[in-house]
Coordinates of C-alpha atoms in Angstrom, one line a residue:
Chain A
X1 CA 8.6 14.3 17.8
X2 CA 5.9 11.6 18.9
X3 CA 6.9 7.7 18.2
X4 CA 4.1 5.1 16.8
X5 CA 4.6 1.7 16.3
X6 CA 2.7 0.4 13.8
X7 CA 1.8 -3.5 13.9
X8 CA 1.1 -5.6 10.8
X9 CA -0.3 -8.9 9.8
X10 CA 1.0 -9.6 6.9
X11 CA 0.5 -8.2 3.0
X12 CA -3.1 -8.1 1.4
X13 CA -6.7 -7.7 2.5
X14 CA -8.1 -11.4 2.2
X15 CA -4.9 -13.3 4.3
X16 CA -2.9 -10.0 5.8
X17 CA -3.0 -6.4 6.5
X18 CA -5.0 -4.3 4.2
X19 CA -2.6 -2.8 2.2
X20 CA -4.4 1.0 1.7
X21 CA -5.2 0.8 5.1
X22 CA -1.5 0.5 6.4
X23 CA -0.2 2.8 3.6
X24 CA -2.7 5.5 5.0
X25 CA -1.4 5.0 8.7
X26 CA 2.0 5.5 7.5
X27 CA 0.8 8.8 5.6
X28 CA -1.1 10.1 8.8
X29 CA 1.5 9.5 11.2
X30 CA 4.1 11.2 8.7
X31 CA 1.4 14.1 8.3
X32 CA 0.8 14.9 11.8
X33 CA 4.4 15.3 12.4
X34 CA 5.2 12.5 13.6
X35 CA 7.9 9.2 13.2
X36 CA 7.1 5.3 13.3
X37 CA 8.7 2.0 13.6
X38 CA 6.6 -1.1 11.8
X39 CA 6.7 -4.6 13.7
X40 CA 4.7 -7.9 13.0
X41 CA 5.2 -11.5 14.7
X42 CA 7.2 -13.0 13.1
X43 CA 5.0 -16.4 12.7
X44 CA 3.0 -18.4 9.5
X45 CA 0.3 -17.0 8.1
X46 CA -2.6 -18.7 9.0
X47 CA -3.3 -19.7 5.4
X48 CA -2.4 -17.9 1.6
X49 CA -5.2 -16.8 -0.7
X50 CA -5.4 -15.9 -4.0
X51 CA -6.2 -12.3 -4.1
X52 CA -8.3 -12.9 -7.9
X53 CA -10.4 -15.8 -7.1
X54 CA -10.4 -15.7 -3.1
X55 CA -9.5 -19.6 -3.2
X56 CA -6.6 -20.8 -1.0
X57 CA -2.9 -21.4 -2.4
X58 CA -1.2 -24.5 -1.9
X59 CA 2.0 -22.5 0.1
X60 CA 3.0 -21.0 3.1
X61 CA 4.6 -17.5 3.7
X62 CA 5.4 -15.8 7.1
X63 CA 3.7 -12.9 8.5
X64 CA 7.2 -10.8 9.3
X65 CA 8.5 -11.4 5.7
X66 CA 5.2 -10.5 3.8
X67 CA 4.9 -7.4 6.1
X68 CA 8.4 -6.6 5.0
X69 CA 7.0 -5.4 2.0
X70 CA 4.7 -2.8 3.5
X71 CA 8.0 -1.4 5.4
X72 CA 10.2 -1.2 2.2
X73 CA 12.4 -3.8 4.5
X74 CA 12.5 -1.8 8.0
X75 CA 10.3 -4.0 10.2
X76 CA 11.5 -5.3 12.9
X77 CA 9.4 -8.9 15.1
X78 CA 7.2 -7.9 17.2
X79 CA 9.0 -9.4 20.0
X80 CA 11.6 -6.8 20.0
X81 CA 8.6 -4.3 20.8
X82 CA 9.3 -2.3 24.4
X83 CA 6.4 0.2 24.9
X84 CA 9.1 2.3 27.0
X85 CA 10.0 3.2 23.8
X86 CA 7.1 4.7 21.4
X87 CA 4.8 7.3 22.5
X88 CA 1.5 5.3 20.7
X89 CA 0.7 2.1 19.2
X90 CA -1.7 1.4 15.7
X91 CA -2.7 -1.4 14.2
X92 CA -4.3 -1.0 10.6
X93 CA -6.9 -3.6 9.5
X94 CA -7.2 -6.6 7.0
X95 CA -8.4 -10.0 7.5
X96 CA -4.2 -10.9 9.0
X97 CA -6.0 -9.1 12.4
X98 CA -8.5 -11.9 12.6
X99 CA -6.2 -14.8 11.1
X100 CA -2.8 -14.3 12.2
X101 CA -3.1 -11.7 15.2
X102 CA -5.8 -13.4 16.2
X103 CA -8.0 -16.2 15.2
X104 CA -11.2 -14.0 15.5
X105 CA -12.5 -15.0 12.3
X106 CA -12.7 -18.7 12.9
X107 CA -13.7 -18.1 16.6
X108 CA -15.3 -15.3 16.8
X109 CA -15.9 -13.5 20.7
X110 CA -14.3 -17.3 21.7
X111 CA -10.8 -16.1 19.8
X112 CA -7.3 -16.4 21.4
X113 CA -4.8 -13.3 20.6
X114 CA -1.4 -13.8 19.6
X115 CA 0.8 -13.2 22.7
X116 CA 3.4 -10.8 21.4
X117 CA 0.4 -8.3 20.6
X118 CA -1.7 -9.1 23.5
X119 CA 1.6 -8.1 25.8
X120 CA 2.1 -4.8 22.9
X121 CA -1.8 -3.8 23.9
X122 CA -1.3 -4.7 27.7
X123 CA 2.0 -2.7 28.0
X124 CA 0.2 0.6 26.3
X125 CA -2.7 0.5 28.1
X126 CA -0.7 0.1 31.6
X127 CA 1.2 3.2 30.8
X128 CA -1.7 5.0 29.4
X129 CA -0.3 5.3 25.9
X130 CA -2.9 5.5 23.0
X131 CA -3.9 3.1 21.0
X132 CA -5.1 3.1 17.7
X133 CA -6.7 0.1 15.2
X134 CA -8.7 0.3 11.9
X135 CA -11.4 -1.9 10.4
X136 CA -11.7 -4.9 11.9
X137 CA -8.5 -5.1 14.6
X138 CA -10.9 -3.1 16.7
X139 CA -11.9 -6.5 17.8
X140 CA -8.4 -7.8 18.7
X141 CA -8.5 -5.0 20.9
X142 CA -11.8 -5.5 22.7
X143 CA -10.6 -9.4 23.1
X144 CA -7.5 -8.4 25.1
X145 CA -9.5 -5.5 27.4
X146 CA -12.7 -6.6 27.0
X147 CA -14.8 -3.5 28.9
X148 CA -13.6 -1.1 26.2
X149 CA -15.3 1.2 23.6
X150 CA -14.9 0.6 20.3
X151 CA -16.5 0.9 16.3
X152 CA -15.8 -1.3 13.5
X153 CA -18.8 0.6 11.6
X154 CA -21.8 -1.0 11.2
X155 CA -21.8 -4.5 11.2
X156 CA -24.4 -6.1 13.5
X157 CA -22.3 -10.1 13.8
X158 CA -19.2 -8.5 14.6
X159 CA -20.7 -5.1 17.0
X160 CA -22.7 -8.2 18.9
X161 CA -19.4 -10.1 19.0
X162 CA -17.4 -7.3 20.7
X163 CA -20.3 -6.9 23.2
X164 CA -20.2 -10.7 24.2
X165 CA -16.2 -9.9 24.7
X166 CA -17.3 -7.5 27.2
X167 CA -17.0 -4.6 25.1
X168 CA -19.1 -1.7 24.0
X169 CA -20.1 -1.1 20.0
X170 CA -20.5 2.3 18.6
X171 CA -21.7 2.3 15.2
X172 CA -20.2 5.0 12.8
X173 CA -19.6 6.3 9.2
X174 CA -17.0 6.9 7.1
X175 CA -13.8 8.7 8.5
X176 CA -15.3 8.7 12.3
X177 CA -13.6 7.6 15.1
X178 CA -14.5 6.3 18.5
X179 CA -12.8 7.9 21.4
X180 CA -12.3 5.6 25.0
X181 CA -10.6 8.5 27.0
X182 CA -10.0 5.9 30.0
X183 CA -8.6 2.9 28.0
X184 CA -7.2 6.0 25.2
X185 CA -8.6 3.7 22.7
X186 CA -8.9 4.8 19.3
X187 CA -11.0 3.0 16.5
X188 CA -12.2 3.6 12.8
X189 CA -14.3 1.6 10.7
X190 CA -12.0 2.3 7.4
X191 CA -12.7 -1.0 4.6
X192 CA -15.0 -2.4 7.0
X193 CA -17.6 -0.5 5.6
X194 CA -17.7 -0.3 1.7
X195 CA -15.4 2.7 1.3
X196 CA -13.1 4.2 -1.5
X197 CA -9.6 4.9 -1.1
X198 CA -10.3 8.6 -0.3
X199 CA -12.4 6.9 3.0
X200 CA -9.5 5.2 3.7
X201 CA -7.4 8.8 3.6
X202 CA -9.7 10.5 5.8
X203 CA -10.2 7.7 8.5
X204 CA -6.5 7.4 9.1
X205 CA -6.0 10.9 9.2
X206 CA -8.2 11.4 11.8
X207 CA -8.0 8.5 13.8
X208 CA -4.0 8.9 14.1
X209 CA -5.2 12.9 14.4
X210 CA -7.6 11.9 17.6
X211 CA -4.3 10.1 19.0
X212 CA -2.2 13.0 18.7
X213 CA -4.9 14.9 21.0
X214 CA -3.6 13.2 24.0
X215 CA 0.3 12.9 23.0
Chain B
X1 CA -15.5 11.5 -14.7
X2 CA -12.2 10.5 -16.2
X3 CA -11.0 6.9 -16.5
X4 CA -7.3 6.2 -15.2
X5 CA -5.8 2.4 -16.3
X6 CA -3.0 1.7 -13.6
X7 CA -0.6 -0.8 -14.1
X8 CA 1.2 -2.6 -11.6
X9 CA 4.1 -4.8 -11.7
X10 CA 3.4 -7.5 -8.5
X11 CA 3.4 -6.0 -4.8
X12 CA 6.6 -5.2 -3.4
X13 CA 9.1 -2.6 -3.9
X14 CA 12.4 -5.0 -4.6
X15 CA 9.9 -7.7 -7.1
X16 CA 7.3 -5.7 -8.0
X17 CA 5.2 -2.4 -7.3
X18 CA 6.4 -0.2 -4.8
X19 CA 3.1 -0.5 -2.7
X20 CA 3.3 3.6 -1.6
X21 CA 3.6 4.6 -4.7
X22 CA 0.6 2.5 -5.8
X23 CA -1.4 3.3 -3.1
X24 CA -0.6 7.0 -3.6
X25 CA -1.6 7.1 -7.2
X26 CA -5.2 5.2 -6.3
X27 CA -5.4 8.1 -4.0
X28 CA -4.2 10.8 -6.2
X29 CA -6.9 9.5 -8.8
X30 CA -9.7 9.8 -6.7
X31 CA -8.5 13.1 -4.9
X32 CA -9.0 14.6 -8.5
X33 CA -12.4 13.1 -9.0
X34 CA -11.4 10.6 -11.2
X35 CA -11.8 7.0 -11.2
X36 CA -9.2 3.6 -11.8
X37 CA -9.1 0.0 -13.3
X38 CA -6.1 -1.6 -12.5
X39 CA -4.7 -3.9 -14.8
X40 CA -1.1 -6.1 -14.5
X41 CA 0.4 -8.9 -16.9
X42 CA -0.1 -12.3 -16.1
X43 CA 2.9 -13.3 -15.9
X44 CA 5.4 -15.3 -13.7
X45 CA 7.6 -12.8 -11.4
X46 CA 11.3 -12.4 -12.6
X47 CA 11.7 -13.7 -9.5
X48 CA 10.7 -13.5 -5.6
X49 CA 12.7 -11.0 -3.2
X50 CA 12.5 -11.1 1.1
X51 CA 11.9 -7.8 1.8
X52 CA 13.6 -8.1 5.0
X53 CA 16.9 -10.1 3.8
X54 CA 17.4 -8.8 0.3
X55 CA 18.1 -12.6 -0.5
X56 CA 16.0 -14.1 -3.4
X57 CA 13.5 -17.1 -2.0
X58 CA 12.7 -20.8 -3.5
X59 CA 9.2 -20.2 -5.0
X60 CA 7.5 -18.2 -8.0
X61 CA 4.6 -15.8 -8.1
X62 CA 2.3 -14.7 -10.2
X63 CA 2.5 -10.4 -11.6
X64 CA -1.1 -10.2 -11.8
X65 CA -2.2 -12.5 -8.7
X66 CA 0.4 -10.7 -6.6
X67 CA -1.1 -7.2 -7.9
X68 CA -4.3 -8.0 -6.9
X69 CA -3.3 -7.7 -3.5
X70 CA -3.1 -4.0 -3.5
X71 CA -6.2 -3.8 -5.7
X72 CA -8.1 -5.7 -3.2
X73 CA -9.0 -8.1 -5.7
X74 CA -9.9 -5.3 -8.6
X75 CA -7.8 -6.3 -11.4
X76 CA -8.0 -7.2 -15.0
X77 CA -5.0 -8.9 -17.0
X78 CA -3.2 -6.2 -18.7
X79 CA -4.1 -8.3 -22.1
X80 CA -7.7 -6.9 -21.8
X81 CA -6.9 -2.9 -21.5
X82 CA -8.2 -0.8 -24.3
X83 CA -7.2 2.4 -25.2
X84 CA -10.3 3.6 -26.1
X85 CA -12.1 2.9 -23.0
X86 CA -9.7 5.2 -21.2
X87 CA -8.5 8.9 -21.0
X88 CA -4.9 8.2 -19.1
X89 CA -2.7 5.6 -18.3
X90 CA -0.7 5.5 -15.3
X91 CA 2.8 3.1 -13.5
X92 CA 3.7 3.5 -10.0
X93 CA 7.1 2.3 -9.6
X94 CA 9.3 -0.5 -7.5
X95 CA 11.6 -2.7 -9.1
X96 CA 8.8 -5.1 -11.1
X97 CA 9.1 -1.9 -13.6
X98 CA 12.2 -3.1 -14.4
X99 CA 12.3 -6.8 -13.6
X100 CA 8.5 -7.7 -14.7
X101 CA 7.6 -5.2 -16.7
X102 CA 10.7 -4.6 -18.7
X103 CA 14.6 -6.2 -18.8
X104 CA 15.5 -3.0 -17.3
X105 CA 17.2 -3.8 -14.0
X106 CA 19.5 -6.5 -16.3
X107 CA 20.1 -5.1 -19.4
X108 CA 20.0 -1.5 -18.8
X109 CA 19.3 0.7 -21.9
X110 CA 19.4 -3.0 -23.8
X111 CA 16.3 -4.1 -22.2
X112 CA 12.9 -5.6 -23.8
X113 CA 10.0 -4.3 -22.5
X114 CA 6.8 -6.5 -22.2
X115 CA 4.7 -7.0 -25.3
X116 CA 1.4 -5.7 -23.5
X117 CA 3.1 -2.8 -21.8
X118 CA 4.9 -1.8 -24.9
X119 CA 1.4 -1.7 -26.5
X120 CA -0.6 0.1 -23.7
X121 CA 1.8 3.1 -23.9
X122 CA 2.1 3.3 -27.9
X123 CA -2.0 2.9 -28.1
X124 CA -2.2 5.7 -25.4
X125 CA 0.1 7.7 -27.6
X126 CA -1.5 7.0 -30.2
X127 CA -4.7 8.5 -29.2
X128 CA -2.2 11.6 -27.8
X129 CA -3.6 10.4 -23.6
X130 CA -1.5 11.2 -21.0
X131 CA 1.0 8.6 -20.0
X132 CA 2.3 8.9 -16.1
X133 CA 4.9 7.1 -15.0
X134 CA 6.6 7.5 -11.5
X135 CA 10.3 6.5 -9.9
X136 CA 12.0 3.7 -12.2
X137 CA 8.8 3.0 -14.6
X138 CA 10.0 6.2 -16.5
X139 CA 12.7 4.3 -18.1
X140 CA 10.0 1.7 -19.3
X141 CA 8.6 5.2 -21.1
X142 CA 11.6 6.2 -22.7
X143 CA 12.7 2.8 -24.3
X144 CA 9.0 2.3 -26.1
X145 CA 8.8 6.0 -27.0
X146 CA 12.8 6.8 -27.4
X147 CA 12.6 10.5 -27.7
X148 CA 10.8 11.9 -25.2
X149 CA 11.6 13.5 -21.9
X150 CA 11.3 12.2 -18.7
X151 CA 12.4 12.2 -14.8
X152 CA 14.1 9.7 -12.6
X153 CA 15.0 12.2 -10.0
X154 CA 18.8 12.5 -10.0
X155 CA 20.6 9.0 -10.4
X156 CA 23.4 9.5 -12.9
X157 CA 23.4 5.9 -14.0
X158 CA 19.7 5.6 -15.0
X159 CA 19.5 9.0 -16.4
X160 CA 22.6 8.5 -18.9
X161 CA 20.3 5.0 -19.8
X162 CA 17.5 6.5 -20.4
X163 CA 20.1 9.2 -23.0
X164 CA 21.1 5.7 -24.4
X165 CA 17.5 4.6 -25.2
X166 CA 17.3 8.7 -27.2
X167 CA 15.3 10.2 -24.6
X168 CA 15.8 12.9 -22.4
X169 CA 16.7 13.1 -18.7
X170 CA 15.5 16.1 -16.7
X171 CA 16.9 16.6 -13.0
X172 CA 14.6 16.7 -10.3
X173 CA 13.9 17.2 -6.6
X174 CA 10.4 15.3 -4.1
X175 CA 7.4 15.8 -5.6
X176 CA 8.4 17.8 -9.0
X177 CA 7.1 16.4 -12.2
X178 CA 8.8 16.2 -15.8
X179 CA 5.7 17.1 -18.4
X180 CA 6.7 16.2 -22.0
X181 CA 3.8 18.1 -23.8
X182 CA 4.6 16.9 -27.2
X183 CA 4.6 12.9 -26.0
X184 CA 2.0 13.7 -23.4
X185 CA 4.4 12.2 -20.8
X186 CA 4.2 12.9 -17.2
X187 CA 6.7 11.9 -14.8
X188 CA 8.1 12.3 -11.2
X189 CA 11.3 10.8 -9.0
X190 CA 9.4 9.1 -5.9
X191 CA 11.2 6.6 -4.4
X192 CA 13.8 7.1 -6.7
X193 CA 15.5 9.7 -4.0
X194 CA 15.5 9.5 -0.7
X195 CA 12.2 10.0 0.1
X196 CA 9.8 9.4 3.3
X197 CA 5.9 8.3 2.4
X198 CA 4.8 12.1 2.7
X199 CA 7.1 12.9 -0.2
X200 CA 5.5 10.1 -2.5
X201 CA 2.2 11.4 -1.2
X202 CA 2.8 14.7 -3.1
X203 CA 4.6 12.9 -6.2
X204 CA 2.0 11.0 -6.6
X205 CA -0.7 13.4 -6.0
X206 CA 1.3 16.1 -8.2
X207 CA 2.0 14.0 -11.2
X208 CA -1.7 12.9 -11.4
X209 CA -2.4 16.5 -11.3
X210 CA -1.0 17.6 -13.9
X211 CA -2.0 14.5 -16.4
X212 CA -5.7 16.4 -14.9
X213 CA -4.9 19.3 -16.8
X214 CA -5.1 18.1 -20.0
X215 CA -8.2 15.8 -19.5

């Protein structure tokens, strides 16, 4: 039985991990047979936004703890991650990829990556393990290898933003995903284009399904 | 096309909406060609759980705000529904079924139930439109309606309070569903047994399912 770890970034489209989106990874790792551990630093949230008017709230909450609530309470900090341990590594996406994995969305190609998942990605790709990300942590990717290929569907500011990371841009459609045999890099545009929940489904599906290939 | 109302309860399994189970039944909705609004109460959290340590934090949140985390922003006050503008009505579970939505995780079979839930379910009845209810949310059925039958899964202590409130209590296993014709009720255990996400998967996608039959 294969192993995933599955990193989030907190709990909620607009400040954390997108909550269908890391619901459907679960699912599609369960599906293809498969068993997974959840993780997240364990570090503020960049900021807190009100999900209804998409204005920020006057508070604070940590990544770890919000994540918490994805994993039903088993989630363990990302600094306890040891890629000696799972067979592949997925990150669903959500705005917490660009604001608290990263800072991509303030900085753009110019971002700095958190260090605990910089060393998760760097780890994986030294042992050739796959690695998966949805929506818009496709980017957090290309930041850390930079000559890697990569889709986060169809948006020209953010495909010309991985390019000036040194990466490559493939755009695709709903439930496709890019394949990088020689960085086994595995993306999906998921919410990133405007999807329904049954998008969602399929993109996880296959993209965890495209992971399994090489496992 | 038929119109699903979901209700949710906050975003979290131990303060509010168990976030598979919601996610499942947005799926399970649109898996059967249907479609969703998604409506909560707004109203102030019974109170605010880490997921992680179990302990109860400084700081209050709001039911509806919260919920629109997992509707990605979608969400209407629960105040607004109408019965008329919809063919079923539909609550995932997690603990805000009994701690938001209702008294039930305090006062048992004694509980109160929330003046806007209580009036969802009787208008839905009313019309004679299925009512779905998944995991603990049953018990929020059975104390508006009183006789009717229903599943929790197999907890003795819930099912002899949900005999107290003069309902029913029908023993079941993953992904079975408890259909009360006469009441229109449909319900199934979730998270209520020991169950992994592929297991809510099919409760969720089951119970919709069979509310589908009668649309």
């Amino acid at each position: 039985m294969k192993k995933f770890a599955v990193v989030l970034s907190g709990n909620g489209v607009f400040d954390g991990s997108e909550i269908h989106e890391a619901t459907m990874t679960l699912l599609a790792i369960t599906q293809h047979g498969s068993i997974y551990d959840i993780f997240a630093p364990d570090v503020e949230q960049y900021h807190v936004i009100n999900h209804i008017t998409g204005e920020e709230m006057p508070e604070t909450r940590n990544v770890l703890v919000e994540s918490a609530r994805i994993a039903r309470g088993n989630i363990r900090p990302l600094s306890e991650f040891n890629a000696a341990g799972f067979d592949a590594l997925i990150f669903p996406g959500g705005f917490g990829a660009a604001k608290n994995l990263s800072t991509f969305a303030f900085d753009g190609p110019d971002c700095t990556v958190n260090e605990e998942v910089r060393k998760a990605v760097l780890d994986m790709r030294e042992a050739s393990k796959p690695i998966g990300a949805l929506c818009i942590s496709p980017v957090v990717i290309a930041k850390i290898l930079g000559d890697v290929q990569v889709t986060i569907g169809q948006d020209p500011g953010t495909a010309e933003a991985i390019e000036k990371m040194g990466g490559t841009h493939k755009t695709t459609n709903h439930g496709e995903v890019t394949v990088d045999e020689a960085n086994m890099v595995f993306t999906t545009p998921c919410y990133m284009l405007d999807a329904n929940i049954l998008q969602i489904y399929n993109g996880a599906y296959n993209v965890v399904g495209e992971m399994m290939k090489y496992l």
